[in-house]
Amino acid sequence: MVVLGAVTGPHGVHGWVRVHPFGDDPLSWSKMPVWWLGPEAGPWQEMKISRCRLQGDGLVVAFDGVTDRNQAEALQKLLVAAPRTALPETGENEFYWADLIGAKVLNTRDECLGVVQGLIETGANDVLRVHGEDGEERLIPFVNAVVTQVDQAQGLIRVAWERDW
């Protein structure tokens, strides 16, 4: 499963929920008629979408069978996910965060800076959370000026970034 976002709470009294997306095109999810909700470790529950729309910096969603605020509150803090096969194809130089997690990060001197443990959405740009063998956590902007190569097949990201920055 690829985690796409999280349910942040109920929206109104008719069973709608607010969803915080972890990507930059959440409306593309509305093309998937089914989402999977659950805690990080699972199990995942299949939920059919009846309506979905953008609101502010997130989505508001109505699921089949969720008809009141109490039912919506029960979904709060669950993650939204989908199997890889249900996701839209990525374009050139587009990546799902799940595809970057676990990648080895090397700088231009071929020094290993660590492994991507996660990403942070800052508003201006995404940031790689890289944990090094030296115990250091490095926060590296995921922007063209810094990230020079992403090789998903090799599980490798090359960056213009020094070990001591």
Short mmCIF file of N, CA and C in Angstrom, two decimals:
data_model
loop_
_atom_site.label_atom_id
_atom_site.label_comp_id
_atom_site.label_asym_id
_atom_site.label_seq_id
_atom_site.Cartn_x
_atom_site.Cartn_y
_atom_site.Cartn_z
N MET A 1 0.84 -1.18 0.00
CA MET A 1 0.00 0.00 0.00
C MET A 1 0.89 1.25 0.00
N VAL A 2 0.44 2.24 -0.73
CA VAL A 2 1.13 3.53 -0.77
C VAL A 2 0.27 4.53 0.00
N VAL A 3 0.82 5.11 1.05
CA VAL A 3 0.07 6.07 1.86
C VAL A 3 0.01 7.39 1.11
N LEU A 4 -1.21 7.92 0.98
CA LEU A 4 -1.45 9.14 0.22
C LEU A 4 -1.76 10.35 1.10
N GLY A 5 -2.26 10.11 2.30
CA GLY A 5 -2.67 11.21 3.15
C GLY A 5 -3.22 10.68 4.46
N ALA A 6 -3.89 11.57 5.20
CA ALA A 6 -4.46 11.18 6.49
C ALA A 6 -5.78 11.90 6.71
N VAL A 7 -6.71 11.20 7.35
CA VAL A 7 -7.98 11.81 7.74
C VAL A 7 -7.70 12.67 8.97
N THR A 8 -8.03 13.96 8.88
CA THR A 8 -7.72 14.87 9.99
C THR A 8 -8.92 15.14 10.89
N GLY A 9 -10.12 14.81 10.43
CA GLY A 9 -11.29 15.01 11.28
C GLY A 9 -12.56 15.08 10.48
N PRO A 10 -13.68 15.20 11.19
CA PRO A 10 -14.97 15.29 10.51
C PRO A 10 -15.15 16.66 9.87
N HIS A 11 -16.06 16.72 8.90
CA HIS A 11 -16.40 17.98 8.24
C HIS A 11 -17.92 18.05 8.19
N GLY A 12 -18.49 18.86 9.03
CA GLY A 12 -19.95 18.99 9.07
C GLY A 12 -20.59 17.86 9.85
N VAL A 13 -21.90 17.70 9.66
CA VAL A 13 -22.67 16.72 10.44
C VAL A 13 -23.18 15.54 9.61
N HIS A 14 -22.86 15.51 8.33
CA HIS A 14 -23.41 14.48 7.45
C HIS A 14 -22.41 13.39 7.07
N GLY A 15 -21.34 13.23 7.85
CA GLY A 15 -20.41 12.12 7.63
C GLY A 15 -19.21 12.42 6.76
N TRP A 16 -19.06 13.65 6.30
CA TRP A 16 -17.89 14.01 5.50
C TRP A 16 -16.66 14.08 6.41
N VAL A 17 -15.48 13.86 5.83
CA VAL A 17 -14.22 13.98 6.57
C VAL A 17 -13.26 14.89 5.82
N ARG A 18 -12.35 15.51 6.57
CA ARG A 18 -11.26 16.29 5.99
C ARG A 18 -10.06 15.36 5.82
N VAL A 19 -9.38 15.50 4.69
CA VAL A 19 -8.20 14.67 4.41
C VAL A 19 -7.03 15.59 4.08
N HIS A 20 -5.92 15.37 4.79
CA HIS A 20 -4.67 16.10 4.48
C HIS A 20 -3.87 15.25 3.51
N PRO A 21 -3.65 15.75 2.28
CA PRO A 21 -2.89 14.98 1.30
C PRO A 21 -1.38 15.10 1.53
N PHE A 22 -0.65 14.04 1.24
CA PHE A 22 0.80 14.05 1.32
C PHE A 22 1.43 14.31 -0.04
N GLY A 23 0.64 14.56 -1.05
CA GLY A 23 1.15 14.82 -2.40
C GLY A 23 0.62 16.12 -2.94
N ASP A 24 1.02 16.46 -4.16
CA ASP A 24 0.64 17.76 -4.72
C ASP A 24 -0.51 17.70 -5.71
N ASP A 25 -1.13 16.53 -5.92
CA ASP A 25 -2.26 16.45 -6.84
C ASP A 25 -3.36 15.56 -6.25
N PRO A 26 -3.90 15.96 -5.10
CA PRO A 26 -4.87 15.09 -4.43
C PRO A 26 -6.16 14.90 -5.22
N LEU A 27 -6.50 15.84 -6.09
CA LEU A 27 -7.74 15.67 -6.84
C LEU A 27 -7.66 14.47 -7.79
N SER A 28 -6.45 14.07 -8.17
CA SER A 28 -6.32 12.89 -9.02
C SER A 28 -6.79 11.64 -8.29
N TRP A 29 -6.78 11.66 -6.96
CA TRP A 29 -7.27 10.52 -6.18
C TRP A 29 -8.75 10.30 -6.39
N SER A 30 -9.48 11.38 -6.70
CA SER A 30 -10.93 11.25 -6.84
C SER A 30 -11.29 10.34 -8.01
N LYS A 31 -10.33 10.07 -8.89
CA LYS A 31 -10.56 9.15 -10.00
C LYS A 31 -10.54 7.69 -9.53
N MET A 32 -10.02 7.47 -8.33
CA MET A 32 -10.02 6.13 -7.75
C MET A 32 -11.32 5.96 -6.96
N PRO A 33 -12.20 5.06 -7.35
CA PRO A 33 -13.49 4.94 -6.67
C PRO A 33 -13.39 4.36 -5.26
N VAL A 34 -12.27 3.73 -4.95
CA VAL A 34 -12.08 3.11 -3.65
C VAL A 34 -10.76 3.57 -3.05
N TRP A 35 -10.80 3.93 -1.75
CA TRP A 35 -9.58 4.21 -1.00
C TRP A 35 -9.50 3.17 0.11
N TRP A 36 -8.32 3.03 0.70
CA TRP A 36 -8.14 2.13 1.82
C TRP A 36 -7.74 2.98 3.02
N LEU A 37 -8.42 2.79 4.14
CA LEU A 37 -8.14 3.52 5.36
C LEU A 37 -7.66 2.56 6.43
N GLY A 38 -6.72 3.03 7.25
CA GLY A 38 -6.25 2.21 8.35
C GLY A 38 -5.09 2.86 9.07
N PRO A 39 -4.68 2.27 10.19
CA PRO A 39 -3.48 2.75 10.89
C PRO A 39 -2.24 2.32 10.11
N GLU A 40 -1.11 2.90 10.46
CA GLU A 40 0.13 2.65 9.70
C GLU A 40 0.45 1.16 9.56
N ALA A 41 0.22 0.39 10.61
CA ALA A 41 0.55 -1.03 10.57
C ALA A 41 -0.57 -1.88 9.98
N GLY A 42 -1.69 -1.25 9.59
CA GLY A 42 -2.83 -1.98 9.05
C GLY A 42 -3.69 -2.50 10.19
N PRO A 43 -4.74 -3.21 9.95
CA PRO A 43 -5.23 -3.63 8.65
C PRO A 43 -5.91 -2.48 7.91
N TRP A 44 -5.99 -2.61 6.60
CA TRP A 44 -6.60 -1.59 5.75
C TRP A 44 -8.04 -1.97 5.45
N GLN A 45 -8.92 -0.97 5.51
CA GLN A 45 -10.34 -1.18 5.21
C GLN A 45 -10.68 -0.46 3.92
N GLU A 46 -11.29 -1.19 3.00
CA GLU A 46 -11.68 -0.61 1.71
C GLU A 46 -12.90 0.29 1.92
N MET A 47 -12.82 1.51 1.39
CA MET A 47 -13.92 2.48 1.53
C MET A 47 -14.25 3.05 0.16
N LYS A 48 -15.53 2.99 -0.21
CA LYS A 48 -15.96 3.56 -1.49
C LYS A 48 -16.25 5.05 -1.30
N ILE A 49 -15.80 5.84 -2.26
CA ILE A 49 -16.00 7.29 -2.22
C ILE A 49 -17.32 7.61 -2.91
N SER A 50 -18.15 8.42 -2.24
CA SER A 50 -19.36 8.88 -2.92
C SER A 50 -19.17 10.29 -3.47
N ARG A 51 -18.39 11.13 -2.74
CA ARG A 51 -18.10 12.48 -3.24
C ARG A 51 -16.75 12.92 -2.69
N CYS A 52 -16.08 13.78 -3.47
CA CYS A 52 -14.76 14.27 -3.09
C CYS A 52 -14.55 15.63 -3.74
N ARG A 53 -14.05 16.59 -2.95
CA ARG A 53 -13.77 17.91 -3.53
C ARG A 53 -12.62 18.58 -2.78
N LEU A 54 -11.96 19.49 -3.48
CA LEU A 54 -10.91 20.30 -2.85
C LEU A 54 -11.53 21.31 -1.91
N GLN A 55 -10.89 21.52 -0.78
CA GLN A 55 -11.30 22.58 0.13
C GLN A 55 -10.06 23.07 0.86
N GLY A 56 -9.71 24.33 0.64
CA GLY A 56 -8.50 24.87 1.23
C GLY A 56 -7.29 24.12 0.70
N ASP A 57 -6.42 23.68 1.62
CA ASP A 57 -5.22 22.96 1.19
C ASP A 57 -5.40 21.44 1.28
N GLY A 58 -6.65 20.99 1.36
CA GLY A 58 -6.90 19.55 1.45
C GLY A 58 -8.15 19.15 0.71
N LEU A 59 -8.69 18.03 1.11
CA LEU A 59 -9.90 17.49 0.49
C LEU A 59 -10.97 17.31 1.55
N VAL A 60 -12.22 17.35 1.13
CA VAL A 60 -13.32 16.86 1.95
C VAL A 60 -13.96 15.72 1.17
N VAL A 61 -14.25 14.64 1.89
CA VAL A 61 -14.66 13.40 1.25
C VAL A 61 -15.86 12.81 1.97
N ALA A 62 -16.79 12.27 1.17
CA ALA A 62 -17.91 11.50 1.71
C ALA A 62 -17.71 10.05 1.27
N PHE A 63 -17.75 9.14 2.24
CA PHE A 63 -17.64 7.71 1.95
C PHE A 63 -19.01 7.06 2.04
N ASP A 64 -19.25 6.07 1.20
CA ASP A 64 -20.49 5.29 1.30
C ASP A 64 -20.60 4.70 2.70
N GLY A 65 -21.78 4.81 3.29
CA GLY A 65 -22.03 4.21 4.60
C GLY A 65 -21.63 5.07 5.78
N VAL A 66 -20.95 6.17 5.55
CA VAL A 66 -20.58 7.10 6.63
C VAL A 66 -21.54 8.27 6.51
N THR A 67 -22.54 8.31 7.40
CA THR A 67 -23.65 9.25 7.22
C THR A 67 -23.79 10.29 8.31
N ASP A 68 -22.99 10.19 9.38
CA ASP A 68 -23.11 11.21 10.43
C ASP A 68 -21.74 11.54 11.01
N ARG A 69 -21.73 12.57 11.82
CA ARG A 69 -20.47 13.08 12.38
C ARG A 69 -19.78 12.03 13.26
N ASN A 70 -20.55 11.26 14.03
CA ASN A 70 -19.95 10.25 14.90
C ASN A 70 -19.18 9.21 14.10
N GLN A 71 -19.76 8.76 12.99
CA GLN A 71 -19.06 7.80 12.13
C GLN A 71 -17.81 8.43 11.52
N ALA A 72 -17.91 9.71 11.15
CA ALA A 72 -16.76 10.42 10.57
C ALA A 72 -15.65 10.57 11.61
N GLU A 73 -16.02 10.85 12.87
CA GLU A 73 -15.01 11.00 13.92
C GLU A 73 -14.23 9.71 14.14
N ALA A 74 -14.87 8.57 13.91
CA ALA A 74 -14.20 7.27 14.09
C ALA A 74 -13.08 7.07 13.06
N LEU A 75 -13.12 7.82 11.96
CA LEU A 75 -12.09 7.69 10.92
C LEU A 75 -10.90 8.63 11.16
N GLN A 76 -11.05 9.55 12.12
CA GLN A 76 -10.00 10.54 12.37
C GLN A 76 -8.67 9.86 12.69
N LYS A 77 -7.60 10.39 12.14
CA LYS A 77 -6.22 9.94 12.31
C LYS A 77 -5.88 8.68 11.53
N LEU A 78 -6.83 8.13 10.77
CA LEU A 78 -6.49 6.98 9.93
C LEU A 78 -5.75 7.48 8.69
N LEU A 79 -4.88 6.65 8.17
CA LEU A 79 -4.17 6.98 6.94
C LEU A 79 -5.01 6.59 5.73
N VAL A 80 -4.82 7.31 4.64
CA VAL A 80 -5.47 7.00 3.36
C VAL A 80 -4.40 6.38 2.47
N ALA A 81 -4.71 5.23 1.89
CA ALA A 81 -3.72 4.53 1.07
C ALA A 81 -4.39 3.90 -0.14
N ALA A 82 -3.55 3.42 -1.04
CA ALA A 82 -4.03 2.70 -2.22
C ALA A 82 -2.94 1.73 -2.65
N PRO A 83 -3.32 0.61 -3.26
CA PRO A 83 -2.29 -0.26 -3.81
C PRO A 83 -1.61 0.43 -4.99
N ARG A 84 -0.36 0.14 -5.21
CA ARG A 84 0.41 0.76 -6.29
C ARG A 84 -0.33 0.68 -7.62
N THR A 85 -0.98 -0.44 -7.90
CA THR A 85 -1.66 -0.64 -9.19
C THR A 85 -2.83 0.31 -9.40
N ALA A 86 -3.37 0.88 -8.32
CA ALA A 86 -4.52 1.78 -8.44
C ALA A 86 -4.10 3.23 -8.65
N LEU A 87 -2.81 3.52 -8.49
CA LEU A 87 -2.34 4.91 -8.57
C LEU A 87 -2.10 5.34 -10.00
N PRO A 88 -2.33 6.63 -10.27
CA PRO A 88 -2.01 7.16 -11.61
C PRO A 88 -0.50 7.07 -11.86
N GLU A 89 -0.13 6.89 -13.12
CA GLU A 89 1.29 6.87 -13.49
C GLU A 89 1.91 8.23 -13.19
N THR A 90 3.18 8.21 -12.80
CA THR A 90 3.88 9.47 -12.57
C THR A 90 4.50 9.93 -13.88
N GLY A 91 4.65 11.24 -14.01
CA GLY A 91 5.31 11.80 -15.19
C GLY A 91 6.82 11.81 -15.00
N GLU A 92 7.50 12.35 -15.99
CA GLU A 92 8.96 12.45 -15.91
C GLU A 92 9.33 13.36 -14.74
N ASN A 93 10.30 12.93 -13.96
CA ASN A 93 10.76 13.65 -12.77
C ASN A 93 9.66 13.86 -11.73
N GLU A 94 8.68 12.97 -11.70
CA GLU A 94 7.66 12.95 -10.65
C GLU A 94 7.81 11.63 -9.91
N PHE A 95 7.61 11.69 -8.59
CA PHE A 95 7.82 10.50 -7.77
C PHE A 95 6.78 10.46 -6.66
N TYR A 96 6.37 9.27 -6.31
CA TYR A 96 5.61 9.09 -5.09
C TYR A 96 6.62 9.03 -3.95
N TRP A 97 6.28 9.67 -2.83
CA TRP A 97 7.19 9.67 -1.70
C TRP A 97 7.59 8.25 -1.32
N ALA A 98 6.65 7.33 -1.38
CA ALA A 98 6.94 5.94 -1.01
C ALA A 98 8.07 5.36 -1.86
N ASP A 99 8.23 5.86 -3.07
CA ASP A 99 9.29 5.37 -3.95
C ASP A 99 10.67 5.93 -3.57
N LEU A 100 10.69 7.00 -2.81
CA LEU A 100 11.95 7.62 -2.42
C LEU A 100 12.44 7.11 -1.07
N ILE A 101 11.51 6.69 -0.22
CA ILE A 101 11.88 6.21 1.11
C ILE A 101 12.69 4.93 0.97
N GLY A 102 13.82 4.91 1.66
CA GLY A 102 14.73 3.77 1.59
C GLY A 102 15.85 3.94 0.58
N ALA A 103 15.79 5.00 -0.23
CA ALA A 103 16.84 5.23 -1.22
C ALA A 103 18.12 5.72 -0.53
N LYS A 104 19.24 5.28 -1.06
CA LYS A 104 20.55 5.72 -0.57
C LYS A 104 20.84 7.08 -1.19
N VAL A 105 21.40 7.99 -0.39
CA VAL A 105 21.70 9.35 -0.86
C VAL A 105 23.22 9.54 -0.89
N LEU A 106 23.72 9.87 -2.08
CA LEU A 106 25.15 10.16 -2.28
C LEU A 106 25.30 11.60 -2.73
N ASN A 107 26.39 12.24 -2.30
CA ASN A 107 26.65 13.59 -2.80
C ASN A 107 27.55 13.51 -4.04
N THR A 108 27.92 14.67 -4.56
CA THR A 108 28.71 14.71 -5.81
C THR A 108 30.12 14.16 -5.64
N ARG A 109 30.56 13.97 -4.38
CA ARG A 109 31.88 13.36 -4.11
C ARG A 109 31.75 11.85 -3.86
N ASP A 110 30.57 11.31 -4.13
CA ASP A 110 30.26 9.90 -3.87
C ASP A 110 30.33 9.53 -2.39
N GLU A 111 30.16 10.53 -1.51
CA GLU A 111 30.08 10.25 -0.08
C GLU A 111 28.63 9.88 0.24
N CYS A 112 28.46 8.82 1.02
CA CYS A 112 27.11 8.41 1.41
C CYS A 112 26.62 9.32 2.54
N LEU A 113 25.52 10.00 2.29
CA LEU A 113 24.94 10.88 3.31
C LEU A 113 23.92 10.14 4.16
N GLY A 114 23.45 8.99 3.69
CA GLY A 114 22.50 8.20 4.45
C GLY A 114 21.39 7.65 3.59
N VAL A 115 20.30 7.32 4.24
CA VAL A 115 19.14 6.70 3.60
C VAL A 115 17.91 7.56 3.88
N VAL A 116 17.07 7.74 2.87
CA VAL A 116 15.84 8.53 3.03
C VAL A 116 14.89 7.79 3.97
N GLN A 117 14.54 8.45 5.07
CA GLN A 117 13.62 7.88 6.05
C GLN A 117 12.21 8.42 5.88
N GLY A 118 12.10 9.57 5.24
CA GLY A 118 10.79 10.19 5.05
C GLY A 118 10.96 11.51 4.34
N LEU A 119 9.85 12.18 4.13
CA LEU A 119 9.86 13.50 3.51
C LEU A 119 9.01 14.44 4.34
N ILE A 120 9.31 15.71 4.23
CA ILE A 120 8.56 16.75 4.92
C ILE A 120 8.03 17.71 3.87
N GLU A 121 6.76 18.04 3.98
CA GLU A 121 6.16 19.02 3.08
C GLU A 121 6.23 20.38 3.77
N THR A 122 6.94 21.34 3.16
CA THR A 122 7.12 22.65 3.80
C THR A 122 6.25 23.74 3.20
N GLY A 123 5.63 23.47 2.08
CA GLY A 123 4.87 24.51 1.38
C GLY A 123 5.67 25.04 0.21
N ALA A 124 6.92 25.42 0.46
CA ALA A 124 7.78 25.92 -0.62
C ALA A 124 8.31 24.76 -1.45
N ASN A 125 8.75 23.69 -0.77
CA ASN A 125 9.27 22.51 -1.46
C ASN A 125 9.28 21.35 -0.47
N ASP A 126 9.41 20.15 -0.99
CA ASP A 126 9.53 18.98 -0.13
C ASP A 126 10.97 18.87 0.34
N VAL A 127 11.17 18.20 1.47
CA VAL A 127 12.49 18.05 2.06
C VAL A 127 12.70 16.57 2.38
N LEU A 128 13.85 16.04 1.95
CA LEU A 128 14.22 14.66 2.27
C LEU A 128 14.74 14.59 3.70
N ARG A 129 14.24 13.64 4.49
CA ARG A 129 14.79 13.34 5.82
C ARG A 129 15.75 12.17 5.64
N VAL A 130 17.04 12.45 5.73
CA VAL A 130 18.07 11.45 5.46
C VAL A 130 18.80 11.12 6.76
N HIS A 131 18.81 9.84 7.11
CA HIS A 131 19.53 9.39 8.31
C HIS A 131 20.84 8.75 7.88
N GLY A 132 21.95 9.29 8.41
CA GLY A 132 23.27 8.81 8.04
C GLY A 132 23.79 7.74 8.98
N GLU A 133 24.78 7.00 8.50
CA GLU A 133 25.44 5.98 9.33
C GLU A 133 26.14 6.62 10.52
N ASP A 134 26.44 7.92 10.42
CA ASP A 134 27.09 8.64 11.51
C ASP A 134 26.09 9.09 12.58
N GLY A 135 24.82 8.70 12.42
CA GLY A 135 23.79 9.06 13.40
C GLY A 135 23.14 10.41 13.15
N GLU A 136 23.64 11.15 12.18
CA GLU A 136 23.11 12.47 11.87
C GLU A 136 21.85 12.37 11.01
N GLU A 137 20.90 13.27 11.29
CA GLU A 137 19.76 13.43 10.38
C GLU A 137 20.03 14.67 9.54
N ARG A 138 19.94 14.51 8.25
CA ARG A 138 20.14 15.63 7.33
C ARG A 138 18.82 15.94 6.66
N LEU A 139 18.49 17.21 6.60
CA LEU A 139 17.29 17.67 5.90
C LEU A 139 17.75 18.30 4.60
N ILE A 140 17.42 17.66 3.49
CA ILE A 140 17.92 18.08 2.18
C ILE A 140 16.75 18.48 1.30
N PRO A 141 16.74 19.73 0.81
CA PRO A 141 15.64 20.17 -0.06
C PRO A 141 15.53 19.30 -1.31
N PHE A 142 14.30 18.88 -1.62
CA PHE A 142 14.07 18.07 -2.81
C PHE A 142 13.71 19.02 -3.95
N VAL A 143 14.74 19.72 -4.44
CA VAL A 143 14.58 20.70 -5.53
C VAL A 143 15.65 20.42 -6.59
N ASN A 144 15.39 20.86 -7.81
CA ASN A 144 16.30 20.60 -8.93
C ASN A 144 17.72 21.11 -8.68
N ALA A 145 17.86 22.22 -7.98
CA ALA A 145 19.18 22.79 -7.73
C ALA A 145 20.02 21.90 -6.82
N VAL A 146 19.39 21.04 -6.04
CA VAL A 146 20.10 20.17 -5.09
C VAL A 146 20.10 18.72 -5.55
N VAL A 147 18.95 18.22 -5.95
CA VAL A 147 18.83 16.81 -6.37
C VAL A 147 19.23 16.72 -7.84
N THR A 148 20.35 16.07 -8.09
CA THR A 148 20.86 16.00 -9.46
C THR A 148 20.42 14.74 -10.19
N GLN A 149 20.05 13.69 -9.45
CA GLN A 149 19.63 12.44 -10.09
C GLN A 149 18.81 11.61 -9.12
N VAL A 150 17.74 11.01 -9.64
CA VAL A 150 16.98 10.00 -8.90
C VAL A 150 16.94 8.76 -9.77
N ASP A 151 17.55 7.69 -9.29
CA ASP A 151 17.56 6.42 -10.01
C ASP A 151 16.76 5.42 -9.18
N GLN A 152 15.46 5.33 -9.50
CA GLN A 152 14.59 4.45 -8.72
C GLN A 152 15.00 2.99 -8.85
N ALA A 153 15.43 2.57 -10.02
CA ALA A 153 15.83 1.18 -10.22
C ALA A 153 16.99 0.79 -9.31
N GLN A 154 17.91 1.73 -9.09
CA GLN A 154 19.08 1.48 -8.23
C GLN A 154 18.82 1.85 -6.77
N GLY A 155 17.69 2.54 -6.51
CA GLY A 155 17.42 3.01 -5.15
C GLY A 155 18.43 4.04 -4.71
N LEU A 156 18.72 5.00 -5.61
CA LEU A 156 19.80 5.96 -5.39
C LEU A 156 19.37 7.38 -5.73
N ILE A 157 19.73 8.31 -4.86
CA ILE A 157 19.50 9.74 -5.11
C ILE A 157 20.85 10.44 -4.99
N ARG A 158 21.20 11.22 -6.00
CA ARG A 158 22.45 12.01 -5.97
C ARG A 158 22.09 13.46 -5.71
N VAL A 159 22.88 14.10 -4.83
CA VAL A 159 22.59 15.48 -4.44
C VAL A 159 23.86 16.33 -4.43
N ALA A 160 23.68 17.60 -4.69
CA ALA A 160 24.76 18.58 -4.54
C ALA A 160 24.66 19.11 -3.11
N TRP A 161 25.23 18.35 -2.18
CA TRP A 161 25.09 18.64 -0.75
C TRP A 161 26.30 18.07 -0.03
N GLU A 162 26.86 18.82 0.88
CA GLU A 162 28.05 18.36 1.61
C GLU A 162 27.66 17.68 2.92
N ARG A 163 28.53 16.80 3.39
CA ARG A 163 28.27 16.06 4.64
C ARG A 163 28.10 16.99 5.84
N ASP A 164 28.83 18.09 5.86
CA ASP A 164 28.82 18.96 7.05
C ASP A 164 27.84 20.12 6.96
N TRP A 165 26.94 20.09 6.00
CA TRP A 165 25.94 21.17 5.91
C TRP A 165 24.78 20.87 6.81
#
